[in-house]
Structure formats: structure tokens, C-alpha cells
Coordinates of C-alpha atoms and ligand atoms in Angstrom, one line a residue:
X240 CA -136.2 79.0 -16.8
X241 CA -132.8 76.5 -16.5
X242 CA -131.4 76.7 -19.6
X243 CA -128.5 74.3 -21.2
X244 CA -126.5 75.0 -24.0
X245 CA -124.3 72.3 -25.4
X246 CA -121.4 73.4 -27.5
X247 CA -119.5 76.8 -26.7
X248 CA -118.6 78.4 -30.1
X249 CA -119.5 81.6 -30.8
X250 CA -123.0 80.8 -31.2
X251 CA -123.2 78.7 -28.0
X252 CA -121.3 81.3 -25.7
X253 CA -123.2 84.4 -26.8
X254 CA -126.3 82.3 -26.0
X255 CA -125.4 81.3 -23.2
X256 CA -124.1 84.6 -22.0
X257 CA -127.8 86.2 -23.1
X258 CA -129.8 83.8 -22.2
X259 CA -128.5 84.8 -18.7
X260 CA -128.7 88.4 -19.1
X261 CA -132.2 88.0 -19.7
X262 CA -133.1 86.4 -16.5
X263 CA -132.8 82.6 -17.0
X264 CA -130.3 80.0 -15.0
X265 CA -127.9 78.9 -17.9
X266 CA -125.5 75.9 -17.7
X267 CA -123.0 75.4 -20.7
X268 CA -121.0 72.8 -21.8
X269 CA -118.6 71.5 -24.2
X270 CA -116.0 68.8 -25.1
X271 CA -113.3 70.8 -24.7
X272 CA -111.9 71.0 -21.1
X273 CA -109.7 74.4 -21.7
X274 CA -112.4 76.1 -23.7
X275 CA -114.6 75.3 -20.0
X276 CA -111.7 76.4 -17.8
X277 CA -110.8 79.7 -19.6
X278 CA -115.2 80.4 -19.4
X279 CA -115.3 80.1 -15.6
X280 CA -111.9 82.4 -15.3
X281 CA -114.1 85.0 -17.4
X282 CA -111.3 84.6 -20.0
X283 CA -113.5 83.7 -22.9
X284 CA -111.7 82.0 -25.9
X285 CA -114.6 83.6 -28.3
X286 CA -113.7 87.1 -29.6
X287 CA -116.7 88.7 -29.7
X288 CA -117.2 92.8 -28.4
X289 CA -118.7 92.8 -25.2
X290 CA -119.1 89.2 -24.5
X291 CA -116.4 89.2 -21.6
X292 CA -118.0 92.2 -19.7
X293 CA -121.5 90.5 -20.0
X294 CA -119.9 86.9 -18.8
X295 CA -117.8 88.7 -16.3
X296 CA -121.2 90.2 -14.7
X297 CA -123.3 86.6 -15.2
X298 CA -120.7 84.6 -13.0
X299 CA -120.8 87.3 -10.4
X300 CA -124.4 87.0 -10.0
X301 CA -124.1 82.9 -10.4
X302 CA -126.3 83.0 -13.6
X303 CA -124.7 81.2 -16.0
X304 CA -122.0 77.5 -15.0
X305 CA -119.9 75.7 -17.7
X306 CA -119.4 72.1 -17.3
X307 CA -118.1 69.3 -19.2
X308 CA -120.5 66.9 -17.7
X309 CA -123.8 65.9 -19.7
X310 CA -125.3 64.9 -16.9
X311 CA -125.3 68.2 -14.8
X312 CA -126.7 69.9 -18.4
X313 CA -129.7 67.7 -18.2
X314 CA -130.3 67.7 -14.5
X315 CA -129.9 71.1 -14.6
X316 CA -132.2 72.2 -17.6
X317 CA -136.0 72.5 -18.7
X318 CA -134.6 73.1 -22.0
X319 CA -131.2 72.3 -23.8
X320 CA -130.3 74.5 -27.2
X321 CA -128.2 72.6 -29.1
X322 CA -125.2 74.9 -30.9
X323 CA -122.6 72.4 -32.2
X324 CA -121.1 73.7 -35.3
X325 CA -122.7 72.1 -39.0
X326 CA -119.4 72.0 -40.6
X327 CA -119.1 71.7 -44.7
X328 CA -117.7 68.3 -46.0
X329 CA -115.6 68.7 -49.1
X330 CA -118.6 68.2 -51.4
X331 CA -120.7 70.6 -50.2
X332 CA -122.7 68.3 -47.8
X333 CA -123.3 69.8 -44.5
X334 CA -121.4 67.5 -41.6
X335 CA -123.5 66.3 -39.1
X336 CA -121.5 64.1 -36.8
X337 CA -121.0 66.2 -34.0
X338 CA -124.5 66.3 -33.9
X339 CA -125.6 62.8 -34.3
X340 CA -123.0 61.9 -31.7
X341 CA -124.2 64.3 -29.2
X342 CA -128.1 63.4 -29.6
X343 CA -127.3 59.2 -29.4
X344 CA -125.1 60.8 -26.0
X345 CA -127.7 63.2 -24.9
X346 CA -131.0 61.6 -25.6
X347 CA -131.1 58.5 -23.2
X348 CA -130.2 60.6 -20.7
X349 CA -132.8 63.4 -20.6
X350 CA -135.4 63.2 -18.3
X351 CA -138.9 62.0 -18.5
X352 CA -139.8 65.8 -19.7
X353 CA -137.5 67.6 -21.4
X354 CA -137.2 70.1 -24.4
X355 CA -134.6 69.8 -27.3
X356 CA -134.0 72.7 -29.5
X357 CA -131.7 73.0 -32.6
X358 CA -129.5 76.3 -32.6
X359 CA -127.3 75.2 -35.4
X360 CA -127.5 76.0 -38.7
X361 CA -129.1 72.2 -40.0
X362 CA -130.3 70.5 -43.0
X363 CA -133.9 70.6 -43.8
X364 CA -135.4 67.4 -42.1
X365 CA -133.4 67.5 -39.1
X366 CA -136.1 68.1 -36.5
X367 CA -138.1 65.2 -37.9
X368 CA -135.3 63.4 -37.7
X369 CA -134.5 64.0 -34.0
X370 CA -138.6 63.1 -33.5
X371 CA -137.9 59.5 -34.7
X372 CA -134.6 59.1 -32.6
X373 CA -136.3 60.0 -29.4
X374 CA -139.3 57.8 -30.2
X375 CA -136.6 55.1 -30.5
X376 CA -134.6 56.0 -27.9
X377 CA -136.9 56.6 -24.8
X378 CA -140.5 55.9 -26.3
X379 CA -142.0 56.8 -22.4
X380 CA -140.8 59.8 -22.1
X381 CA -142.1 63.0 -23.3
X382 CA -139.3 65.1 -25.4
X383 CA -140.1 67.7 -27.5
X384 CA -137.9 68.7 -30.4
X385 CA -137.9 73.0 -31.4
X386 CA -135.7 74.8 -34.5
X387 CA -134.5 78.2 -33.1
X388 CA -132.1 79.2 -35.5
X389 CA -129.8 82.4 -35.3
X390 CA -129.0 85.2 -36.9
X391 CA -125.8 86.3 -35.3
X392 CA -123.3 87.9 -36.9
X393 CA -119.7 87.2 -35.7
X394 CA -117.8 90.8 -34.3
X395 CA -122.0 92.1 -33.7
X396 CA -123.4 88.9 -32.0
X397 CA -124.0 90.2 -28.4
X398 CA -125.9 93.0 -29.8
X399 CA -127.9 90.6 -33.2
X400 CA -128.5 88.3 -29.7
X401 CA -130.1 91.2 -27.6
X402 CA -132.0 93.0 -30.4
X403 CA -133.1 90.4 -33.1
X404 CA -135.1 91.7 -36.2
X405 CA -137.0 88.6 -35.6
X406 CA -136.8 85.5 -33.6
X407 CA -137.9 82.5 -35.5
X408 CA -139.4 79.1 -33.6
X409 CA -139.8 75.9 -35.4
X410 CA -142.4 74.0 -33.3
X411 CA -145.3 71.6 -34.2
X412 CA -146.7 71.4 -30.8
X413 CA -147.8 73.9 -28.3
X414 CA -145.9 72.7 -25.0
X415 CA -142.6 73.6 -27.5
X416 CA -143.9 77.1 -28.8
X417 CA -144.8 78.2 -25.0
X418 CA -141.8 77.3 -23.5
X419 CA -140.1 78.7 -26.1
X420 CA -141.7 82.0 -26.4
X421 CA -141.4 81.9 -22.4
X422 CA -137.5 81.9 -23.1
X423 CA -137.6 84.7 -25.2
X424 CA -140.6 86.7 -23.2
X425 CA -137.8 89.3 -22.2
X426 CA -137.1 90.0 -25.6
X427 CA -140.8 89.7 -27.3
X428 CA -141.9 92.6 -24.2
X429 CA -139.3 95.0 -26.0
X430 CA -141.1 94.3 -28.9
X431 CA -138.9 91.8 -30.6
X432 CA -141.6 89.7 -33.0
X433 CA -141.4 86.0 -32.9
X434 CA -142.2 84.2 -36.6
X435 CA -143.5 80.4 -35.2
X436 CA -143.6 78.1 -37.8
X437 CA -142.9 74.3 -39.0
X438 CA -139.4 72.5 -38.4
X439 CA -139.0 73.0 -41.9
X440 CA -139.8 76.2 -42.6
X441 CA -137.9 76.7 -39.5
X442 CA -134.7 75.3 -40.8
X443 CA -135.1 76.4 -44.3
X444 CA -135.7 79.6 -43.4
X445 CA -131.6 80.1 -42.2
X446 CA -130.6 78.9 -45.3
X447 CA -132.8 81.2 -47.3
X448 CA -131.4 84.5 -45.6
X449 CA -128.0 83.7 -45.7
X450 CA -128.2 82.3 -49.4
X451 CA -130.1 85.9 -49.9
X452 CA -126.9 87.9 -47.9
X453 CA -124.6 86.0 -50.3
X454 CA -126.7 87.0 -53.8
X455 CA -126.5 90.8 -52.7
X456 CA -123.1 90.4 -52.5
X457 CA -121.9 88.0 -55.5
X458 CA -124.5 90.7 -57.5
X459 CA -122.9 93.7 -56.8
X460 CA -119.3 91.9 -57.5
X461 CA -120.4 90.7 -60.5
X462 CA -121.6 94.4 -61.0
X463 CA -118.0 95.7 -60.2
X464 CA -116.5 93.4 -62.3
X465 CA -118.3 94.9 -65.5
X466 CA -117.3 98.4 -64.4
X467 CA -113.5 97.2 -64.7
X468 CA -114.2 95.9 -68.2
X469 CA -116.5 99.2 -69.2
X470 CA -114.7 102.0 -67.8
X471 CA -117.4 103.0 -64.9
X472 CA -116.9 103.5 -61.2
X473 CA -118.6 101.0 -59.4
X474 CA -118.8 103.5 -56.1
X475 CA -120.9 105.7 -58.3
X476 CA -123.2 102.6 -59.7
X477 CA -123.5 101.7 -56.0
X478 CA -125.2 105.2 -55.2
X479 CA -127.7 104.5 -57.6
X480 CA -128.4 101.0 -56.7
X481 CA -128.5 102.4 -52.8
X482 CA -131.1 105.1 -53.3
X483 CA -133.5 103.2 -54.5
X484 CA -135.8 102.1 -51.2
X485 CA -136.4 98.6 -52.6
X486 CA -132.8 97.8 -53.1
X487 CA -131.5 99.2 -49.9
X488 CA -127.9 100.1 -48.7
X489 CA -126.7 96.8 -46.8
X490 CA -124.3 93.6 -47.9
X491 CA -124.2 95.6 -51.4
X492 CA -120.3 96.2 -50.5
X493 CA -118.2 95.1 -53.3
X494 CA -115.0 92.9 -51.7
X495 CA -112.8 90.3 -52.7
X496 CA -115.3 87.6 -51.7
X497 CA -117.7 86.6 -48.9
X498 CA -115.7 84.2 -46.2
X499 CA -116.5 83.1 -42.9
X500 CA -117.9 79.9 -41.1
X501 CA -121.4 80.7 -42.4
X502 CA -122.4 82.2 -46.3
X503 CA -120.0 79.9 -48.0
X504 CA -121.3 76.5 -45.8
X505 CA -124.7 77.6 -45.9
X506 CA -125.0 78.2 -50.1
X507 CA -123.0 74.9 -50.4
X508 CA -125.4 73.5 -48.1
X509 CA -128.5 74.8 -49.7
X510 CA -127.1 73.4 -52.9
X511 CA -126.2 70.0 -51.6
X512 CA -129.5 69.3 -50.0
X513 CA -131.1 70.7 -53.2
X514 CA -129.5 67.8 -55.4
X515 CA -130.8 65.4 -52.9
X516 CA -133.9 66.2 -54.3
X517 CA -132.9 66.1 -57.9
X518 CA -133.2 69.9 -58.0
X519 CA -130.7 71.9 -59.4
X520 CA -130.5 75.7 -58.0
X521 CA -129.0 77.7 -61.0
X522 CA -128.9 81.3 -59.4
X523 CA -127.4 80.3 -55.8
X524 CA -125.0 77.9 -57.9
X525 CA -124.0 81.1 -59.6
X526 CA -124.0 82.8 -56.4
X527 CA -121.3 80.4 -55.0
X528 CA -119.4 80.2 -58.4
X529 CA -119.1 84.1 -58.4
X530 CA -117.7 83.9 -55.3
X531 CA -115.0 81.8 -55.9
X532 CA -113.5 83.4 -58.9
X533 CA -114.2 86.9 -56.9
X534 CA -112.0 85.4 -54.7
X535 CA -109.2 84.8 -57.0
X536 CA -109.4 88.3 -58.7
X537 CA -107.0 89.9 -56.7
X538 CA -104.0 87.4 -57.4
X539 CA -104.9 87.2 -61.3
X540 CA -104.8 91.6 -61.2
X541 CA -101.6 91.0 -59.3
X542 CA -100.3 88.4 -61.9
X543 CA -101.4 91.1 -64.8
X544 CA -99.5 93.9 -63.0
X545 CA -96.3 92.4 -62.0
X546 CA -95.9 90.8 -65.0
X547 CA -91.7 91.4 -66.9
X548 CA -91.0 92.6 -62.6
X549 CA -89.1 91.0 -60.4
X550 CA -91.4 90.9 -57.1
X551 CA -89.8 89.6 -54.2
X552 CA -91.4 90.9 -51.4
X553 CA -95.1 91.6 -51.2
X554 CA -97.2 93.0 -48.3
X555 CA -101.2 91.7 -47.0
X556 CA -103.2 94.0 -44.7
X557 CA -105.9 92.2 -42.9
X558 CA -106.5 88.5 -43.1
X559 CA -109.8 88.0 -40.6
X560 CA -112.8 87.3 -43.0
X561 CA -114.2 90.9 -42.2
X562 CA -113.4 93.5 -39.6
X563 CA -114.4 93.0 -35.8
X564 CA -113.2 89.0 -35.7
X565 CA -110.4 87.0 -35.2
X566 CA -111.6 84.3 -37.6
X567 CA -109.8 83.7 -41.2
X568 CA -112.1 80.5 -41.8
X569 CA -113.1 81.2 -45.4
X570 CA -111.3 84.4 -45.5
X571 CA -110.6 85.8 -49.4
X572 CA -107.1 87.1 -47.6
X573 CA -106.2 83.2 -47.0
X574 CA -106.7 82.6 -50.8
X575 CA -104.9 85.5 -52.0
X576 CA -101.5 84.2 -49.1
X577 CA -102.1 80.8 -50.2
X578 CA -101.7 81.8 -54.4
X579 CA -99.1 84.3 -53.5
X580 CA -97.2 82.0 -51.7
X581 CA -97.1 79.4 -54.3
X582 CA -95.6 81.6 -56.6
X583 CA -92.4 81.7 -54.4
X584 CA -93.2 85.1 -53.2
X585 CA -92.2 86.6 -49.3
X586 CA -95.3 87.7 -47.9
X587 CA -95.3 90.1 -45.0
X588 CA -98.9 90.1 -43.4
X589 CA -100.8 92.4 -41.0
X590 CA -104.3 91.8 -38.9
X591 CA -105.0 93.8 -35.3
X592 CA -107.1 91.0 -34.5
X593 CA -106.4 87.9 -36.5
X594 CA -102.8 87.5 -36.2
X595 CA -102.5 84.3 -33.6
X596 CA -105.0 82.5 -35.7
X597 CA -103.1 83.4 -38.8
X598 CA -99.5 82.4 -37.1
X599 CA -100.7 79.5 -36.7
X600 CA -102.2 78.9 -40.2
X601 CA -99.2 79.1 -41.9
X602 CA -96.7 78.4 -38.6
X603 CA -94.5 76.0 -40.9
X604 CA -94.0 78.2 -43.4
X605 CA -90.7 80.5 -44.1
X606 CA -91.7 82.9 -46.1
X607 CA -94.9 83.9 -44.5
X608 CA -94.4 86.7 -41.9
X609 CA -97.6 88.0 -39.7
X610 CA -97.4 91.2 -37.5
X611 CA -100.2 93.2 -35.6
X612 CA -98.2 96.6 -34.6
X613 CA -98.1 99.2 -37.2
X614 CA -98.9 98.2 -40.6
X615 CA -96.6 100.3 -42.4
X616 CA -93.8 97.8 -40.8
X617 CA -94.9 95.7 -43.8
X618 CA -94.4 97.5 -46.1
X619 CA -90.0 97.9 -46.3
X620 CA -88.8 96.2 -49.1
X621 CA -91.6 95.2 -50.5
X622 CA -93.9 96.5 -53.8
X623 CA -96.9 95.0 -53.8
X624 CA -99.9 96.1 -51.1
X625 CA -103.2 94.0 -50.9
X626 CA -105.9 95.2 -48.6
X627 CA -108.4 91.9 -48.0
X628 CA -110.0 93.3 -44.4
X629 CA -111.4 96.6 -44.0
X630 CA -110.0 97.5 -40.7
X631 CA -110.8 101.4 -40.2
X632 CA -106.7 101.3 -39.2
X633 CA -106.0 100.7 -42.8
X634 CA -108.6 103.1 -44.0
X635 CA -106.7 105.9 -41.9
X636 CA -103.4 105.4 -43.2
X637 CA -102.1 108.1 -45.7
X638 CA -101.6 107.1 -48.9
X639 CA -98.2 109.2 -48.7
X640 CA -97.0 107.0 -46.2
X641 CA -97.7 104.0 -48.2
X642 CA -95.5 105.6 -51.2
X643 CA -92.8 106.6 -49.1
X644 CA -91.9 102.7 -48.0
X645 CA -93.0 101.1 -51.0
X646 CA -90.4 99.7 -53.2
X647 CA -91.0 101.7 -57.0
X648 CA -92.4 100.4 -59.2
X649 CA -95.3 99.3 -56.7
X650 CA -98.8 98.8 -56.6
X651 CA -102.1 98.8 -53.8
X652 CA -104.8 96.2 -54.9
X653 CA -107.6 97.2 -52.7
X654 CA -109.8 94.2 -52.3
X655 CA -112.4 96.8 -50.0
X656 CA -112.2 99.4 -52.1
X657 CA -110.8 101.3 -49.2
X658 CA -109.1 103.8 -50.8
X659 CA -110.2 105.3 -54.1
X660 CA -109.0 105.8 -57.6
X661 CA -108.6 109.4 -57.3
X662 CA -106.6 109.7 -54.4
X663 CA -103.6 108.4 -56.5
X664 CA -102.5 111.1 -58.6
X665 CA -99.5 110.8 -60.3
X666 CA -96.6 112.0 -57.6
X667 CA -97.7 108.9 -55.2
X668 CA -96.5 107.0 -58.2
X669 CA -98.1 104.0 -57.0
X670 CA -100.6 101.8 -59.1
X671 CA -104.1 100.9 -57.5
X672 CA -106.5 98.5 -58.8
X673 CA -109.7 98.5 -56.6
X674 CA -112.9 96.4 -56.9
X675 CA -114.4 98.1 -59.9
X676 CA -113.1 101.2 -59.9
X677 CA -111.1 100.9 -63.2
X678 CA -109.8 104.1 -65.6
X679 CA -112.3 105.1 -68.2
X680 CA -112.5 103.5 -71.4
X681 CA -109.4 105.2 -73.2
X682 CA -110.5 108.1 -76.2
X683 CA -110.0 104.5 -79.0
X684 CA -111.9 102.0 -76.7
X685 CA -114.9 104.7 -76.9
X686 CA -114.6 104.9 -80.8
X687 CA -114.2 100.7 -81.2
X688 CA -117.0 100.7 -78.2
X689 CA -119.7 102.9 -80.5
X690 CA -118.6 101.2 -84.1
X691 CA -119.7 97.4 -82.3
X692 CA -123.4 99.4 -81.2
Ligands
LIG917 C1 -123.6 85.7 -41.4 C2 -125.0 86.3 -41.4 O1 -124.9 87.7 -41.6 C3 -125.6 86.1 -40.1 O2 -127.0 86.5 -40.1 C4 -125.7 84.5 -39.8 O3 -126.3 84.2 -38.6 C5 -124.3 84.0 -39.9 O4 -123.6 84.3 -41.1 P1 -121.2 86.3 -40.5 O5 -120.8 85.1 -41.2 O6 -120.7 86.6 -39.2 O7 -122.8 86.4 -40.5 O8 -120.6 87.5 -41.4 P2 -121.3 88.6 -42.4 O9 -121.3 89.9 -41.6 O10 -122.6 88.1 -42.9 O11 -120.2 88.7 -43.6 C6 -120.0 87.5 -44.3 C7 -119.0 87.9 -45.4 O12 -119.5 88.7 -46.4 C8 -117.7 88.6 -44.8 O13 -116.6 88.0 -45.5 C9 -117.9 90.0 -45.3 O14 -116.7 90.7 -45.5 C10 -118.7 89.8 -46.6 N1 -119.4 91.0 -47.0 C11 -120.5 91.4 -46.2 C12 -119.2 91.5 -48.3 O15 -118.2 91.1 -49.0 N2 -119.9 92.6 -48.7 C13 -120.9 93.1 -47.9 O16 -121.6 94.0 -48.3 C14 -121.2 92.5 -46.7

């Protein structure tokens, strides 16, 4: 099939890329000249493992153009997959401007047949929405409208792309579904399922995961967080929680926060579009609320810890939202450089991956420093070691190391939980506060603990 793609973020250019991998004739575009330039030199501006070599191999074997031209995307496709990023407006609401500006572009051109079909991550609604424009629009031609939404993870999205757990269709007629599943048929013969259902469902059903990603993860931070106050090791609880086949093993990592372009929009979107309807969603508002303290946690540990000091120096390793990306949007690092900034601190920061993004963040200011050599440069002068991104280099690096360049007295607070407890026995003299991993409730606190039962 000739497939469009309009918009060339991460989720557009790993679609793309796929789409012609699998067999079909792809044509991208996007608004941004450079982003188009650096895609046809095979020097993608998306960091994602393996997408060069797969775009590098598509342009050899003319499968796959980018364009900035609408016109050659809809001369040039049977179906167009719309991936414009759905981002968060202050309040929660999810921003849909890019997208109503590219429909009122795109729509009037398409041709007399033509399929439309929503990538991006939108509000519950949206395909009916899109059904009425076109109506208005161009009422004699015939233009169906699909949800396809994806479940990509940034720094795995090649490989979520090419081996989905599921591929979900919105479609409410069967010219949509069969083109559709023709699109995917390289990936249903693997054995790949396709869920078809309604727009709704369809669009809902994004939300619903990612708001159910975010809940495992606020849950077992909340979780940590009573360990610290009762003296139990939240790596141990974890096991338990683990080993039990209905609770499973995955996003049950406890961390300074989810970040990212995707959980925090998504559970703010969810939200928003639930007080639309007068409908108040008390857990996933909880969810989101968790978050944002869990978020803050490290600084107020920090503020505990170097309380009578004087800190002058401080050191941040990893500032990318998770390992395997070079994106800080949302990232629980930037809150904990932002606080510790604003508290007149030097901070000395350290991402393999991140860096240029975060340079660039905080480019104006003079006490922010970013490198992404050795970590253990950070660390001169400095006391204080936060750990927001859990980069296996960091993982690797031995603890003795750490003690030798930190300034005494000096603490790690380990927003991964990296590094345990244990391993700081007394001659590292070094403090560590993880997520959850506290000491046990002192010989008293027992005592005053078993008087309140
Ligand atoms: C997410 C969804 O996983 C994906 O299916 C959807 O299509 C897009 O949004 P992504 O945003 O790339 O993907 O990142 P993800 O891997 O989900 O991690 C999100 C955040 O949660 C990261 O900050 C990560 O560090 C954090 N996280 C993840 C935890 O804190 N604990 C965990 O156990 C797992």
C-alpha cells in the first residue's frame, strides 16, 4: 500500500520507518524543513536504537520519501496516519491545535477516496469529530476516518513497532478495518492480534493503558514511601509483590517519578476530559498527585540531610526521563535541578545521552554545568550525589570511587534505587537515602510502635 505519515516525531518516524520495512511505499512529512533534510541524509533527529540502520536501508531501497509538501503526501497515499504530537495545556486539557490546523490543511485536499487515521494520542470524540469536518468540508467525496493508536515506548519503539502485544483499530466501517488490517497483514501473519473496535473505544483505550502504567507505578512509590516511615525495605516488599502471577514484575519499579511526553499528559488528559463530563476520577487523580510529590521527594530528603551544612556544590547523574532517550520532557531529574538551583546551589550534571537537550534547557544559567564523559568528573568538590536516570553506567560505578571524590560529610540520594542500603557500610562514610530502603525502626521506635497497637 502508499502510505503517508504527517508529523515526524518519534512516533511519526518509527512509523514511517516500519511501515516501510514491512513492505509498503511510505512518504513522510513535516513542518519542519531541517527535521526533512537531516531524514533524507539518513541523519535522523529522533534518538531511537536502531531507527537509523532501518532508515538507512528504506532509502536505499526507495521505500520510504520525506517531504514538506501536503500535496505530494496526498497524491501519493491510499492512507495518511496522522502522528502530530497531543500536547498538555497548563490545565490539564490535551492541545489540539496542531491537529485541527493540519485536518482544515489536509482535508480539502484529499482525494475523492482517501483514508484518514489518527496515530496520536487524542481525546475521546476525536474520530467523530473528524467525520463531521469531512462531511463539511468535501461532502462528495468518500473519506474514511480510523483510530490506530500506539503503544511505543521511547528508547524500545522500533522493536514495540515490529512486535506489538496487540494492534488496536478504531473503525465503524468495513472499507476502514480492511485497509487497515491490510496495512498491518505483515504483522497479523506473525501472529500479532488486532483488537477492532469503535473510535471510542479506540481512543479511550490509549488512555486506559497508560493511566494503568502510571497506577503501577504511583502504587509501588506510595508503597516505598511507607517503608521509609516503617523501617522495611521496599526491595524485599517488591519480591513479594513480584511473585505473585497476578501482580506481575513490570512498571512496579520504585523511582523518583514517572516523566516523559506520554504518562504525565495522558493521566492529565484522562482527567481533564473526565470533568468535561462532570465526573470526577478519584484514583487516577491520586495517581497524578502521587506523582508529583514523588517527584519532589528527593530535594525535601536533600533539604533534611543538609540541613546546619554548608553545601556548595552538588552533583546530578542522569537527567533523560528514563534510560535509552535523549528526552528530559517531564523528567523528575529537571525538577530536582530546577529546586536545587533555586536554592543558590552549583549543580554539576551528567547524562550519556541527554546532555545537548539538557545544555540547552538551562543554557542561560551559571551555575548549571552538564557533562557526558565520565561521571565521576562531577563529583570534585562537591557533597551531594543524586541519581534520577538509571543508566547501567551509573549502576557500574564503585561505590569506593564515589567516596573517594566526594567532599565529607556527603551523601547519594538514589532516586532508582540503584545502589542499595547495604553496600554503605560505615568506612565509605557516605550517607544514602534510596527510594524506600530506610534503616529499621530504631530498638525505641519498636517499643513506642507496639505501646500505639
Ligand atoms: C509510555 C508507554 O509505556 C507506552 O506504551 C506509550 O505508547 C507511550 O508512553 P514512554 O513514555 O516512552 O512510554 O516511557 P515508559 O517506558 O512508559 O516510562 C514512563 C516513565 O515511567 C519513565 O519516567 C520511567 O522511568 C518511569 N517508570 C517506568 C518508573 O518510574 N517505574 C517503572 O517501573 C517503569
Amino acid at each position: 500500500l502508499k502510505v503517508g505519515i504527517v508529523g515526524t516525531g518519534y512516533v511519526g518516524a518509527v512509523t514511517g520507518v516500519c511501515m516501510a520495512h514491512i513492505g509498503h511505499d511510505v512518504i513522510c512529512c513535516d513542518v519542519d524543513p531541517i527535521k526533512i533534510k537531516r531524514f533524507q541524509a539518513c541523519d535522523s533527529p529522533i534518538h531511537e536504537p536502531s531507527l537509523n540502520e532501518y532508515l538507512q536501508h528504506e532509502l536505499t531501497r526507495n521505500k520510504i520519501q520525506f517531504t514538506t509538501d501536503v500535496n505530494e503526501i496526498v497524491n501519493k497515499s491510499d492512507i495518511i496516519f496522522l502522528c502530530i504530537g497531543t500536547p498538555p495545556k497548563a490545565n490539564g486539557e490535551v492541545d489540539m491545535h496542531y491537529i485541527d490546523e493540519c485536518l482544515n490543511d489536509i482535508v480539502p485536499r484529499l482525494k475523492q477516496t482517501h483514508c484518514l487515521v489518527f496515530k496520536s494520542t487524542v481525546p475521546v470524540g476525536t474520530a467523530f469529530k473528524a467525520k463531521k469536518l469531512v462531511k463539511e468540508l468535501c461532502p462528495n467525496k468518500n473519506i474514511y476516518i480510523g483510530s490506530n493508536p500506539e503503544f511505543l515506548k521511547e528508547g524500545a519503539a522500533v522493536s514495540d513497532f515490529l512486535n506489538p502485544e496487540r494492534i488496536i483499530i478504531g473503525v465503524e466501517d468495513e472499507i476502514t478495518e480492511s485497509l487497515l488490517r491490510r496495512v498491518y497483514e505483515p504483522l497479523i501473519r506473525k501472529g500479532h492480534p488486532v483488537l477492532a473496535m469503535d473510535h471510542a473505544s479506540a481512543e479511550l483505550a490509549k488512555y486506559a493503558c497508560n493511566a494503568m502504567l502510571a497506577t503501577r507505578i504511583s502504587f509501588i512509590n506510595e508503597i516505598a514511601n511507607i517503608c521509609t516511615s516503617l523501617g522495611a525495605n521496599v526491595n524485599q516488599v517488591r519480591q513479594a509483590l513480584i511473585s505473585d502471577s497476578r501482580i506481575g514484575s513490570k512498571f512496579l519499579s520504585p523511582s523518583l517519578g514517572y516523566g516523559g511526553q506520554c504518562l504525565p499528559k495522558d493521566v492529565q488528559g484522562l482527567i481533564f476530559q473526565a470533568s468535561m463530563h462532570d465526573l470526577k476520577l478519584n484514583l487516577i487523580e491520586a495517581v497524578n498527585s502521587v506523582n508529583n510529590s514523588q517527584k519532589e521527594l528527593l530535594f525535601h530528603k536533600y533539604k533534611d540531610w543538609s540541613r546546619n551544612k554548608q553545601i556548595s556544590k552538588v552533583s546530578v547523574w542522569g537527567t533523560a526521563f528514563k534510560a535509552g532517550t535523549d528526552d528530559i520532557r517531564e523528567s523528575g531529574a529537571m525538577v530536582l535541578i530546577n529546586n536545587l538551583l533555586s536554592c543558590g546551589l552549583e549543580v554539576h550534571a551528567h547524562d550519556p545521552v541527554a546532555f545537548k537537550n539538557t545544555q540547552a534547557y538551562y543554557s542561560k544559567n551559571k551555575r548549571f554545568y552538564i557533562s557526558h564523559g565520565n561521571p565521576l568528573d562531577t563529583l570534585a568538590h562537591s557533597q551531594a550525589l543524586f541519581i534520577c536516570t538509571e543508566w547501567e553506567l551509573y549502576r557500574n560505578t564503585k561505590l569506593q570511587n564515589i567516596s573517594k571524590l566526594l567532599l565529607s560529610p556527603s551523601a547519594v540520594f538514589d532516586g532508582r534505587n540503584l545502589f542499595n542500603k547495604d553496600d554503605f557500610t560505615k568506612q565509605l562514610d557516605i550517607d544514602y537515602f534510596g527510594i524506600g530502603q530506610q534503616n529499621k525502626l530504631q530498638k525505641t521506635d519498636m517499643v513506642s510502635a507496639s505501646l500505639t497497637i
